[in-house]
XYZ file of C-alpha atoms in Angstrom:
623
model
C 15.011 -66.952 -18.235
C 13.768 -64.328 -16.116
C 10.855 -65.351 -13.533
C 7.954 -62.149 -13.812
C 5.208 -62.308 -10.697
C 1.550 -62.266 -11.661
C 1.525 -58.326 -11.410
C 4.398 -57.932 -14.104
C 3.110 -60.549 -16.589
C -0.174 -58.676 -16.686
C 1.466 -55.865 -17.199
C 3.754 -57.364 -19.626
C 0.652 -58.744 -21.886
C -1.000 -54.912 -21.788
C 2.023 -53.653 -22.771
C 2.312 -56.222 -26.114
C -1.536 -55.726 -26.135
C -1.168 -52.159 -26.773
C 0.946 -52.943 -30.285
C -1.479 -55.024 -31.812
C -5.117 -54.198 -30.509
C -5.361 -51.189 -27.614
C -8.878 -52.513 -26.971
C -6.359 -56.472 -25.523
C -4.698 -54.042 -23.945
C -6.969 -52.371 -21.914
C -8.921 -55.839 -21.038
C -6.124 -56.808 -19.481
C -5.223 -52.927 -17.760
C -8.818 -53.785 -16.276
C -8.238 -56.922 -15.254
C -4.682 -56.516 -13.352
C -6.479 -53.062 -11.318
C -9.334 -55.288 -10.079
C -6.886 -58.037 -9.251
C -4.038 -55.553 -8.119
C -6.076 -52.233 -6.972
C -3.170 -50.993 -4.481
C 0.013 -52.267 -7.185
C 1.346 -49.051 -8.221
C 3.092 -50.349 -11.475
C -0.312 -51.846 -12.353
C -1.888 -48.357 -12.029
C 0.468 -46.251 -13.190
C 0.766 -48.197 -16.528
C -3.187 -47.849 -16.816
C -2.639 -44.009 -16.463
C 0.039 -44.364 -19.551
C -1.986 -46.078 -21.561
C -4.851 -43.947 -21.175
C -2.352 -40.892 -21.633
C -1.340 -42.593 -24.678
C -4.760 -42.610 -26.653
C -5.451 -38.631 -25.110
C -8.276 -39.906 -22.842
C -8.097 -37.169 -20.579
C -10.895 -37.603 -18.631
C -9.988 -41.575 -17.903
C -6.389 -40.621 -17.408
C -7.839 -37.743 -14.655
C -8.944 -40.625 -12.563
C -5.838 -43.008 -13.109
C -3.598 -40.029 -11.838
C -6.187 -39.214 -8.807
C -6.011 -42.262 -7.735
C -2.369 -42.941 -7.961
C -2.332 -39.932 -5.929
C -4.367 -40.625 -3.062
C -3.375 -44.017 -2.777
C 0.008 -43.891 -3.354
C 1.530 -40.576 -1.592
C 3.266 -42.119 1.231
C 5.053 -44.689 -0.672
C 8.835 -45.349 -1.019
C 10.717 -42.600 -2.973
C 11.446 -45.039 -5.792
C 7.638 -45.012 -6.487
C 7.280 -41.108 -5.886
C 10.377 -40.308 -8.255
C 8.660 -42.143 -11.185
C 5.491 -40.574 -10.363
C 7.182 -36.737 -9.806
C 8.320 -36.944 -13.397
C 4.856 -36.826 -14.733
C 3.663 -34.162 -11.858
C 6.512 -32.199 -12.653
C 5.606 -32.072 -16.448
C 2.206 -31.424 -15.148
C 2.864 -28.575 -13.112
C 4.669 -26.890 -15.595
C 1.953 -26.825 -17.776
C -0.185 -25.594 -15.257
C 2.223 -22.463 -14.972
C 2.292 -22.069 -18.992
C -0.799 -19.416 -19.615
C -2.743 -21.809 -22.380
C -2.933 -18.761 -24.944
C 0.719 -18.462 -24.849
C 1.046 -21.121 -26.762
C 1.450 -25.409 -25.419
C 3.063 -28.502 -26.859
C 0.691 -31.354 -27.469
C 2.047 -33.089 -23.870
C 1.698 -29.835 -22.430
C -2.061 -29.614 -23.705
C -2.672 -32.951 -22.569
C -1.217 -32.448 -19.258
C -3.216 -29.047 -18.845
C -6.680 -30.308 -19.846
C -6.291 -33.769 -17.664
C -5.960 -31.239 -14.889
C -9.204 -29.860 -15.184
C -11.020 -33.165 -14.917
C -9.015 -34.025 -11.676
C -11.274 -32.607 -8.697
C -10.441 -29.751 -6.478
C -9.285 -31.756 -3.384
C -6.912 -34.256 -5.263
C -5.684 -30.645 -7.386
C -5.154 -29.398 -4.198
C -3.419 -32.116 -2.906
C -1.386 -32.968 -5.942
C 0.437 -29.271 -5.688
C 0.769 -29.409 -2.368
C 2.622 -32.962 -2.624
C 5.002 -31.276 -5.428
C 5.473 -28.362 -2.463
C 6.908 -30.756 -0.207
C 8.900 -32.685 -2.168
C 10.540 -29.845 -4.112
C 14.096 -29.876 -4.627
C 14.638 -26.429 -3.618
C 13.201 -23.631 -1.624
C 12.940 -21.393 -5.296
C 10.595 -24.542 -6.564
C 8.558 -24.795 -3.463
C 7.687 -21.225 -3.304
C 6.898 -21.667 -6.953
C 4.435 -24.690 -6.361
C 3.015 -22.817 -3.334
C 2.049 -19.741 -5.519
C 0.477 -22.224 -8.310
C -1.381 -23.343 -5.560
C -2.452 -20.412 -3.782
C -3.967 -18.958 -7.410
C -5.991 -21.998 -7.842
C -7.168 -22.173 -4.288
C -7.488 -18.522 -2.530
C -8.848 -19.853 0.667
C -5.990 -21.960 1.085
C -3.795 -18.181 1.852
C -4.213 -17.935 5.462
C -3.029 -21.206 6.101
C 0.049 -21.579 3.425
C 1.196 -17.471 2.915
C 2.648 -16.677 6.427
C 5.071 -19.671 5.866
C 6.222 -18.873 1.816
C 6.057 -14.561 2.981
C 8.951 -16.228 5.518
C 11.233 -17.973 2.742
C 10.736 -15.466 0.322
C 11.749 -12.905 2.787
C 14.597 -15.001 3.949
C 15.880 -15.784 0.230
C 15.883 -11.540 -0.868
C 19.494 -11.582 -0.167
C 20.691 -14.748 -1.908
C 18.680 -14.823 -5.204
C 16.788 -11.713 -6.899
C 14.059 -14.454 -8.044
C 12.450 -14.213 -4.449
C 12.140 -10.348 -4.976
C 10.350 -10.745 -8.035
C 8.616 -13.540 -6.589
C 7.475 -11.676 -3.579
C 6.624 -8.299 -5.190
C 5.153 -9.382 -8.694
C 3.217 -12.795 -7.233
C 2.886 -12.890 -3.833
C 2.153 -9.772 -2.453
C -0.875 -8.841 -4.858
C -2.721 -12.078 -3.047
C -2.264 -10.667 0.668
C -3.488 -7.090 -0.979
C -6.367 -9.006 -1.953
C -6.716 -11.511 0.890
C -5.327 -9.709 3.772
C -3.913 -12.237 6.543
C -2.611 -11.936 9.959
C 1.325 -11.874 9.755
C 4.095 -11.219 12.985
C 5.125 -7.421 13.061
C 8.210 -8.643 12.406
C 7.409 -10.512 9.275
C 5.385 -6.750 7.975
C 8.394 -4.474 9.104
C 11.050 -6.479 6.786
C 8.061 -7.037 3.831
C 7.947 -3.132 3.857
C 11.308 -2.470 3.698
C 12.037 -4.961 0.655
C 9.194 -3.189 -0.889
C 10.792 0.369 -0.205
C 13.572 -0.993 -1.771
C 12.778 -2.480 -4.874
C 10.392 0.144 -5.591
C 12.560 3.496 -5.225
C 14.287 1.666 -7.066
C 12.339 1.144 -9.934
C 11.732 5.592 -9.333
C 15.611 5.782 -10.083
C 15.175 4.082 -13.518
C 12.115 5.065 -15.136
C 11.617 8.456 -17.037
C 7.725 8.462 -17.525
C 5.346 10.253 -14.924
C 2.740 7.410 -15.181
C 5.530 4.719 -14.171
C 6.584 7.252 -11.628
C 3.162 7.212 -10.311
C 2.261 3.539 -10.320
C 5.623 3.129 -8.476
C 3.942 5.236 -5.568
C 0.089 3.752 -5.742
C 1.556 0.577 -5.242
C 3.868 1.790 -2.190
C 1.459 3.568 -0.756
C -1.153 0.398 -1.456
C 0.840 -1.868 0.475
C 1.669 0.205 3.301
C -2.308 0.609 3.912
C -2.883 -3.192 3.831
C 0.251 -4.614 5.656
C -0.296 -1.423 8.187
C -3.618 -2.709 8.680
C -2.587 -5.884 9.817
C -0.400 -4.729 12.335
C -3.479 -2.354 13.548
C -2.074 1.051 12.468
C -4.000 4.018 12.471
C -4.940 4.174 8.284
C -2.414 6.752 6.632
C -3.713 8.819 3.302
C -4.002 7.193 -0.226
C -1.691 8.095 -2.859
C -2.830 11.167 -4.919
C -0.389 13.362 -6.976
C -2.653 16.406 -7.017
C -2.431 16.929 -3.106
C -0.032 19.052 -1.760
C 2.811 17.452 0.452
C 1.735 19.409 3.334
C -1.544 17.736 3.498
C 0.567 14.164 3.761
C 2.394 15.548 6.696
C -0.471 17.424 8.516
C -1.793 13.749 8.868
C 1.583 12.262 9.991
C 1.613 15.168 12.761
C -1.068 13.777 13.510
C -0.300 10.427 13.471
C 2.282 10.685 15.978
C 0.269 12.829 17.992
C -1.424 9.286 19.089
C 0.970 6.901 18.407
C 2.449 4.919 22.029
C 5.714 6.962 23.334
C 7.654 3.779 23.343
C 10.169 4.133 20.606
C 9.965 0.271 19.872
C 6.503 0.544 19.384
C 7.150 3.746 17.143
C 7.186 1.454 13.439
C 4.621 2.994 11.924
C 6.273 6.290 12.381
C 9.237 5.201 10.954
C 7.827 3.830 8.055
C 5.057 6.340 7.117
C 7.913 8.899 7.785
C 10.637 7.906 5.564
C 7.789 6.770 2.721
C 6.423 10.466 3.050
C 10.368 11.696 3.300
C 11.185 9.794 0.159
C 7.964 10.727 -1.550
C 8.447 14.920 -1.049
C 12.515 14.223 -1.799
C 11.822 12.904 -5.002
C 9.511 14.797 -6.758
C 11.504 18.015 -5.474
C 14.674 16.431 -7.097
C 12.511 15.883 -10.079
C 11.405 19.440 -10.176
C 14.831 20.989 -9.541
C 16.046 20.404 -12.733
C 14.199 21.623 -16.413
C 14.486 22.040 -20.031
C 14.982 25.613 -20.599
C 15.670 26.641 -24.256
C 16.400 22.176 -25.178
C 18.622 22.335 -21.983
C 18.396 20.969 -18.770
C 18.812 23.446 -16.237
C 19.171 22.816 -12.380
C 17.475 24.984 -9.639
C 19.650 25.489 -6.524
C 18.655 27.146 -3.057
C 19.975 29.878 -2.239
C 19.666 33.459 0.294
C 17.257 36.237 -1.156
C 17.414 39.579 -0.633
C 15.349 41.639 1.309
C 13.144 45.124 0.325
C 13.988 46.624 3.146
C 17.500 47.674 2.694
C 18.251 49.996 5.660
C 16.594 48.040 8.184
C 18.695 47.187 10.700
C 21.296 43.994 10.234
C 19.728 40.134 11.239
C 20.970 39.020 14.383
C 22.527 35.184 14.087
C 19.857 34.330 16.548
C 17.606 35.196 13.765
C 18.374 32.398 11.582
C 17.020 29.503 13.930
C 15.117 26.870 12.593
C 11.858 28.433 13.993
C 11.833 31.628 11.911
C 9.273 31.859 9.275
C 10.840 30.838 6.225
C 9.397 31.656 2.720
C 11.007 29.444 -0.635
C 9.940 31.670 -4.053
C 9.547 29.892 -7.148
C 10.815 30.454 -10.756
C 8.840 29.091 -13.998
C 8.908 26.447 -15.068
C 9.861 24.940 -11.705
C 6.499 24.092 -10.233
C 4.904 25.891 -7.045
C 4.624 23.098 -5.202
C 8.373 22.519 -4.890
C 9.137 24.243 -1.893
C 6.043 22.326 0.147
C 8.309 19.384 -1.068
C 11.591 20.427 0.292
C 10.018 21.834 3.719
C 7.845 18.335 3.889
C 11.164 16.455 3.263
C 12.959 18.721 6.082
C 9.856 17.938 8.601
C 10.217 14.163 7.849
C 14.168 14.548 8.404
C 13.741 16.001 11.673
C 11.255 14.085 12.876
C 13.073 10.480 12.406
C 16.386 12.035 14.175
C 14.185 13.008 17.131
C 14.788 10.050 19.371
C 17.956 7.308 18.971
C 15.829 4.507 18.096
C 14.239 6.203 15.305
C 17.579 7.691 14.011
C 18.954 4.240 13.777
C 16.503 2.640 12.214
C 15.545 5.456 9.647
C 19.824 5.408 9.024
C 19.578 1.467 8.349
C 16.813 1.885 6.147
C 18.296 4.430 4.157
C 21.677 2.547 3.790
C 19.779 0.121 1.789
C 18.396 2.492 -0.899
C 20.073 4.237 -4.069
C 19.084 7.702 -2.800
C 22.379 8.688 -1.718
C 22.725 11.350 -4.388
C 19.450 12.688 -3.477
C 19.920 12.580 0.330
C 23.308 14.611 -0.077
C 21.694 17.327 -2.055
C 18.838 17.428 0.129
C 21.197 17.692 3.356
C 22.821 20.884 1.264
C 19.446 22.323 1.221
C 18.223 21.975 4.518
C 20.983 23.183 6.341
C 20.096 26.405 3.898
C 16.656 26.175 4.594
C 17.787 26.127 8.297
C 20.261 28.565 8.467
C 23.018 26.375 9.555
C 25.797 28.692 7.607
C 28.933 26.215 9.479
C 27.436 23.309 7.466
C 26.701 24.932 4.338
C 30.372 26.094 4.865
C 31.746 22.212 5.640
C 29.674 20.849 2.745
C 30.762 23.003 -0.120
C 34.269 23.163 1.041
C 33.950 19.094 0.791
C 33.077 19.586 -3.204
C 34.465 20.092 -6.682
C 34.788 23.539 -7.427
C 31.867 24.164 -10.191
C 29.965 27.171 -10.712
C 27.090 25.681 -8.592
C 29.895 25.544 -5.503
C 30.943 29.333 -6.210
C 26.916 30.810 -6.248
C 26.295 28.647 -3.125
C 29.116 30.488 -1.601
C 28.292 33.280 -2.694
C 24.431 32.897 -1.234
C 26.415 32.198 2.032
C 28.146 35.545 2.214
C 24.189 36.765 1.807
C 23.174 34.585 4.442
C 25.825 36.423 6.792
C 25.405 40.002 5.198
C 28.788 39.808 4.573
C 29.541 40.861 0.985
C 33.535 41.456 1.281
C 36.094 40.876 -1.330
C 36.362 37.738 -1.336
C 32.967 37.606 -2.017
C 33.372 39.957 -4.692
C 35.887 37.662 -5.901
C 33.476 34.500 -6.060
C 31.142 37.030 -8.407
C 34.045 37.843 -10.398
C 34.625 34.311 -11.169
C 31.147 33.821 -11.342
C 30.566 35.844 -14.029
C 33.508 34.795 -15.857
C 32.062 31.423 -16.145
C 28.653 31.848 -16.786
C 26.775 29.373 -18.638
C 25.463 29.690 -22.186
C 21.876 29.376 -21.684
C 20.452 32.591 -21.160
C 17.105 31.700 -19.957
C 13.787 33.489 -21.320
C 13.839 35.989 -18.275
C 14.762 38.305 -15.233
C 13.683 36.717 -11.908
C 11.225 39.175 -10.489
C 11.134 37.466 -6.912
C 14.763 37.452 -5.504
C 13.984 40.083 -2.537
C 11.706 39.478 -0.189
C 9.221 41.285 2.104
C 7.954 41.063 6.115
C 9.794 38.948 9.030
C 11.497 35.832 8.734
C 13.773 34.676 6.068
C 13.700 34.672 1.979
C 15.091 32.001 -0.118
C 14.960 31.581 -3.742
C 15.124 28.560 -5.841
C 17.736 29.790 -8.262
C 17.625 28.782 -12.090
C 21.566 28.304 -13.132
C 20.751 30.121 -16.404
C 22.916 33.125 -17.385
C 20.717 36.181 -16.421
C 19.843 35.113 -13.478
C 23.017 34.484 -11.987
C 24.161 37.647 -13.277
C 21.029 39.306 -11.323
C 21.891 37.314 -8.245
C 25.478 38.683 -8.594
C 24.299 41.701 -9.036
C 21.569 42.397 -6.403
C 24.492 41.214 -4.073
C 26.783 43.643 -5.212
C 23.349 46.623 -5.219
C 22.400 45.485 -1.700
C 26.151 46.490 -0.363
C 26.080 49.625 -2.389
C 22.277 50.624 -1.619
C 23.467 50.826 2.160
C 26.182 52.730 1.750
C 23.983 55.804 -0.231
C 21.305 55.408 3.024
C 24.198 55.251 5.011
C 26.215 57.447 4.029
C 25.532 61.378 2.786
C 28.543 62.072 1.295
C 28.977 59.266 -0.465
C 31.270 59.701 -3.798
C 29.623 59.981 -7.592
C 31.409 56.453 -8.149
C 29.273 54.991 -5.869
C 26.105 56.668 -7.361
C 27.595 56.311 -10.718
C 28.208 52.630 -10.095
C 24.625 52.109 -8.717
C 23.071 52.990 -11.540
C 24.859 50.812 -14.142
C 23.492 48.065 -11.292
C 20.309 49.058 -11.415
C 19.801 49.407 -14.907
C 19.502 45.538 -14.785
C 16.445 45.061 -12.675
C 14.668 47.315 -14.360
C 12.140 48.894 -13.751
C 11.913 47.225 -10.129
C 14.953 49.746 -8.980
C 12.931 52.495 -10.349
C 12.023 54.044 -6.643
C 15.512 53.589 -5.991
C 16.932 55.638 -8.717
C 14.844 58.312 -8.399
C 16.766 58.395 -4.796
C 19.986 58.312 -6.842
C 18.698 61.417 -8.826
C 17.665 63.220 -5.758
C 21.061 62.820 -4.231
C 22.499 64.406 -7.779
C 20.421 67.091 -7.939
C 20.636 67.967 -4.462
C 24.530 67.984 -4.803
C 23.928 69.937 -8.417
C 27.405 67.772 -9.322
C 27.873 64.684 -10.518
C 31.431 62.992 -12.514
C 30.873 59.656 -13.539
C 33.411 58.836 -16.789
C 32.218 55.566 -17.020
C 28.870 56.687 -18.144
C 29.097 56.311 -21.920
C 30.476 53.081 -21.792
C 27.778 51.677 -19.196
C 24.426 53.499 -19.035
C 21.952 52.452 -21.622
C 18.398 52.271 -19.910
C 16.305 55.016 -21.777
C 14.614 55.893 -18.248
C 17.960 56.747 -16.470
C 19.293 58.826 -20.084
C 15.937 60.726 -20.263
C 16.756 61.561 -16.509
C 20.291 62.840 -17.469
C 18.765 64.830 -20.487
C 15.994 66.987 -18.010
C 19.457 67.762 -15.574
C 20.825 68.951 -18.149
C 17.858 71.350 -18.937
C 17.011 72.250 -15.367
C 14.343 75.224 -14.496
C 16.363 76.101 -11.578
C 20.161 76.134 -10.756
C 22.862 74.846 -12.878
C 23.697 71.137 -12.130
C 26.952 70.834 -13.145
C 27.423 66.801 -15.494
C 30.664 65.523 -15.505
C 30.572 62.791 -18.254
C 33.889 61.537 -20.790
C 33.604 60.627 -24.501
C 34.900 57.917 -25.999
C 36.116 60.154 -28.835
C 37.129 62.866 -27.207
C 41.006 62.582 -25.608
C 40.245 64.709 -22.234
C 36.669 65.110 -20.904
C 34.469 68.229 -21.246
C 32.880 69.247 -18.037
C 29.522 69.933 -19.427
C 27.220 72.093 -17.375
C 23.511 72.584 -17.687
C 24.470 76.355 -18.029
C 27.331 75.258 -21.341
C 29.533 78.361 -22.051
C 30.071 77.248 -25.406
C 27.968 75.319 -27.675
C 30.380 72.101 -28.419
C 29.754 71.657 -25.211
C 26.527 71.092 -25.974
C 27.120 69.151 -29.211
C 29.136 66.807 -26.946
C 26.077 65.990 -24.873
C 23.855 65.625 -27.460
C 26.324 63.248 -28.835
C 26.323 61.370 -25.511
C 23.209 61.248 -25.435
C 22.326 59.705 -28.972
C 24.998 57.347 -28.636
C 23.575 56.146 -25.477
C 19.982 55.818 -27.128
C 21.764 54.100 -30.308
C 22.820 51.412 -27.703
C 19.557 50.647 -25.603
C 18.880 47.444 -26.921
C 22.490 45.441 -26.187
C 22.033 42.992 -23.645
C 21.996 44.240 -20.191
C 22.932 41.292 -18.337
C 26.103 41.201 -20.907
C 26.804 44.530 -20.556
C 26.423 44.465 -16.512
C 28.500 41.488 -16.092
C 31.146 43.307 -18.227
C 30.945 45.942 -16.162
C 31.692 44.080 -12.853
C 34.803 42.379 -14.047
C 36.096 44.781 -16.599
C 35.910 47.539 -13.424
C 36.824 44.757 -10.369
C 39.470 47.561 -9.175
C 37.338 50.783 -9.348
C 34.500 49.006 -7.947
C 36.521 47.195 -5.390
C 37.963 51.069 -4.005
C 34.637 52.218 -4.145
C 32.864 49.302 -2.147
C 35.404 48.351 0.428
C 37.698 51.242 1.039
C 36.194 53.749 2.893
């Protein structure tokens, strides 16, 4: 027969109590505590019995005391008593409107009869003894929410372990970004420079991130409050001079006219140069991807990318850029085609400020490559390094970067904006508009680009959309720039090359106006002109109304030189015509030409320049 001590035959007799009368048992509950106060069986089985008629408030101070009294004991004690803090605890976590079991409920509303300091005290104690780092940093947060003031002394040390477990378990991320940081933002405490600079780059992280996958401006732009939220408070800490708040309205420039400044005070010591690093590559990433984002819209239900490329310049004759003239201190101007928004180029030349200014000293470099090693930008970065070395000027590596890729029809403009770049339109650049045009896309796009030459010093770029008229311009203004030169240039220049001009210019109309009317000049200055191509390529009604008054001149003869489709050998029709199917033939010319104003230009022109690649070839290249 087994021997029980007092404590367990009072126990014993509450426990037999409780299955006949629960008032027995609770005499005798009563009477083993004030025997037994510091038994721990004795009070834990008054706890249970008052947690087994739902006394709450009686079970609050059962548990409190258990507790107090007994949180040094042996772990035998502490693992009985951990089951019932760990049911507690997860109750506590459980929002009450979510929905609770009846234990749950219990467990929940003994809680808020149990005061502060034993609360307190009673998550703390599930802290320590937690089984893992994941469940302390769990029990610290519960506590932290209940207790605010209690941050400065418990967040330096759970920051630390979250920071440490990022690597090994994406819980502490989520951890540290959803729960953790929101109570420093609130409750800012003093944290090692150290302990900010690794906090800010786990935040860079997860939140560019989160840019990568969402689709919606508003997410896009609660991505960046919070960045730029965090920065300000952690910055704080570490004393930095306050940066600007996120807006999306401001322009990019006004970001980096406050870095400038920024590092116009900041120490010289690169070691001491964090905040540059960080406010740089936030303000980097921040102009990088809303110009991504803005290269690339629905035109016509189809997304259309914007690429970079060499404009053209007014001044045709002027004399040829020297190669000293491309260095990155020339004035650069970026124009903009609907619907890609104005403030795109601010992004790209903000982006190429921030990219220079973290590879100005080794320490920065390094760091600012580290950094970016841990994001999912790369696709971004390598378009953007495309782009700035156009922006720049640095032909050798746009040259070493294209040769590097797949060859699309993006690869063959770029190269062809290169051969602009160098003024250097030869064949084989007529051979990249050849092939070009012979791959053109099917969206047409609504219209002509009205900005791709450029006025006054320094450099024009365009951002080019890839729709089919206007990379047929952009061939084409390549192909009128080489050809514009050569009727400054040259006096006696051949009717194939004025012939050939015209079919060009037909597509910018009327912006080549002026430079027809020097066409004409030349013509009737000569009083000749043979173009047989004319019927099959001149449409514009301007340029045929032209043709029509030559032919009807008040002074000498000009003498037209033009071919029928019909006819089998072509008439030499005069303004003077001997005979009058001479004159039948013009008029026929010249109605058929009418008939056939309205094709599409940019078809017809891009016909043009392969259909005649030999004729215009000998008449470019060969002198």
């Amino acid at each position: 027969m087994d021997v029980f001590t007092e404590e367990q035959y009072l126990i014993s007799r509450a426990k037999s109590g409780l299955l006949k009368d629960p008032y027995e048992a609770k005499a005798w509950i009563i009477t083993a505590k004030t025997l037994y106060p510091n038994d721990f069986g004795i009070q834990f089985e008054a706890y249970k019995l008052e947690k087994s008629e739902n006394n709450y408030e009686e079970a609050a101070k059962c548990f409190s005391y258990i507790v107090v009294t007994f949180q040094n004991q042996s772990v035998d004690l502490w693992n009985e008593l951990s089951v019932e803090i760990s049911n507690l605890t997860a109750a506590l976590r459980r929002v009450p409107e979510s929905g609770m079991s009846g234990e749950q409920d219990f467990y929940f509303k003994m809680f808020q009869h149990i005061s502060s300091e034993v609360q307190h005290k009673i998550l703390l104690l599930t802290a320590n003894h937690s089984e893992s780092n994941l469940d302390h940093c769990r029990m610290i947060l519960l506590l932290l929410k209940r207790f605010p003031q209690a941050i400065s002394t418990h967040i330096p040390r759970l920051l630390e372990t979250l920071v440490q477990g990022v690597p090994t378990n994406p819980q502490y991320r989520t951890m540290l970004i959803n729960e953790t940081l929101p109570l420093v933002l609130a409750r800012p405490v003093e944290l090692s420079s150290d302990l900010v600079h690794r906090i800010l780059n786990i935040c860079l992280e997860h939140y560019v991130g989160q840019l990568l996958k969402e689709d919606d401006d508003k997410d896009k732009t609660e991505c960046w409050r919070k960045i730029f939220d965090i920065v300000e408070t952690l910055g704080g800490l570490l004393k930095w001079e306050p940066f600007l708040p996120y807006n999306r309205t401001w322009s990019k420039e006004i970001y980096w006219q406050k870095l400038i400044k920024i590092v116009s005070s900041a120490p010289p010591k690169p070691s001491e140069n964090k905040q540059i690093l960080f406010l740089g590559s936030i303000l980097f990433i921040f102009a990088l991807q809303e110009y991504i984002d803005n290269i690339t819209h629905k035109i016509q239900d189809t997304d259309v990318s914007y690429i970079l490329v060499e404009g053209f310049r007014d001044d045709v004759g002027a004399p040829k850029r020297r190669l000293s003239d491309g260095m990155p201190g020339e004035a650069v101007k970026i124009a903009v085609n609907p619907p890609c928004n104005v403030e795109t180029p601010n992004c790209l030349i903000t982006a190429a400020h921030c990219w220079q200014l973290l590879h100005s000293n080794e320490i920065l470099q390094m760091d600012f490559g580290q950094l970016l090693m841990n994001l999912p930008i790369t696709e971004w970065v390598n378009r953007f390094l495309l782009d700035l070395a156009v922006y720049l000027g640095r032909n050798d590596d746009i040259h070493a970067n294209l040769q590097a890729q797949k060859d699309t029809l993006d690869k063959q403009v770029r190269l062809l904006s290169l051969s602009v770049s160098q003024e250097n339109i030869n064949v084989a650049a007529f051979n990249h508009i050849c092939t070009i045009l012979s791959e053109l896309p099917t969206i047409s796009g609504t219209e002509y680009l009205r900005n791709l030459c450029g006025s006054g010093p320094g450099r024009h770029l365009v951002l080019l959309p890839l729709t089919r008229k206007a990379i047929t311009q952009y061939c084409t203004k390549a192909l009128v720039t080489v050809l514009k030169k050569k009727v400054l240039h040259d006096s006696s220049c051949s009717s194939a090359v004025l012939g050939n001009l015209l079919v060009l210019l037909q597509l910018d109309w009327p912006l080549e106006t002026a430079f027809a009317e020097t066409i004409f000049d030349v013509i009737r200055t000569r009083r000749n002109f043979t173009y047989h191509q004319f019927s099959s390529y001149i449409i514009n009604i301007d340029m045929i109304e032209e043709f029509t008054y030559m032919w009807n001149p008040q002074g000498e003869e000009i003498r037209l030189e033009l071919t029928v489709p019909q006819a089998p050998k072509p008439h030499r029709i005069g303004t003077r015509g001997s005979d009058k199917g001479v004159k039948e033939d013009f008029k026929h010319i010249i109605r058929q030409q009418i008939a056939r104003s309205g094709e599409d230009i940019d078809t017809l022109v891009a016909q043009f320049i392969v259909q005649e690649r030999l004729q215009l070839i000998q008449c470019i290249f060969e002198s």
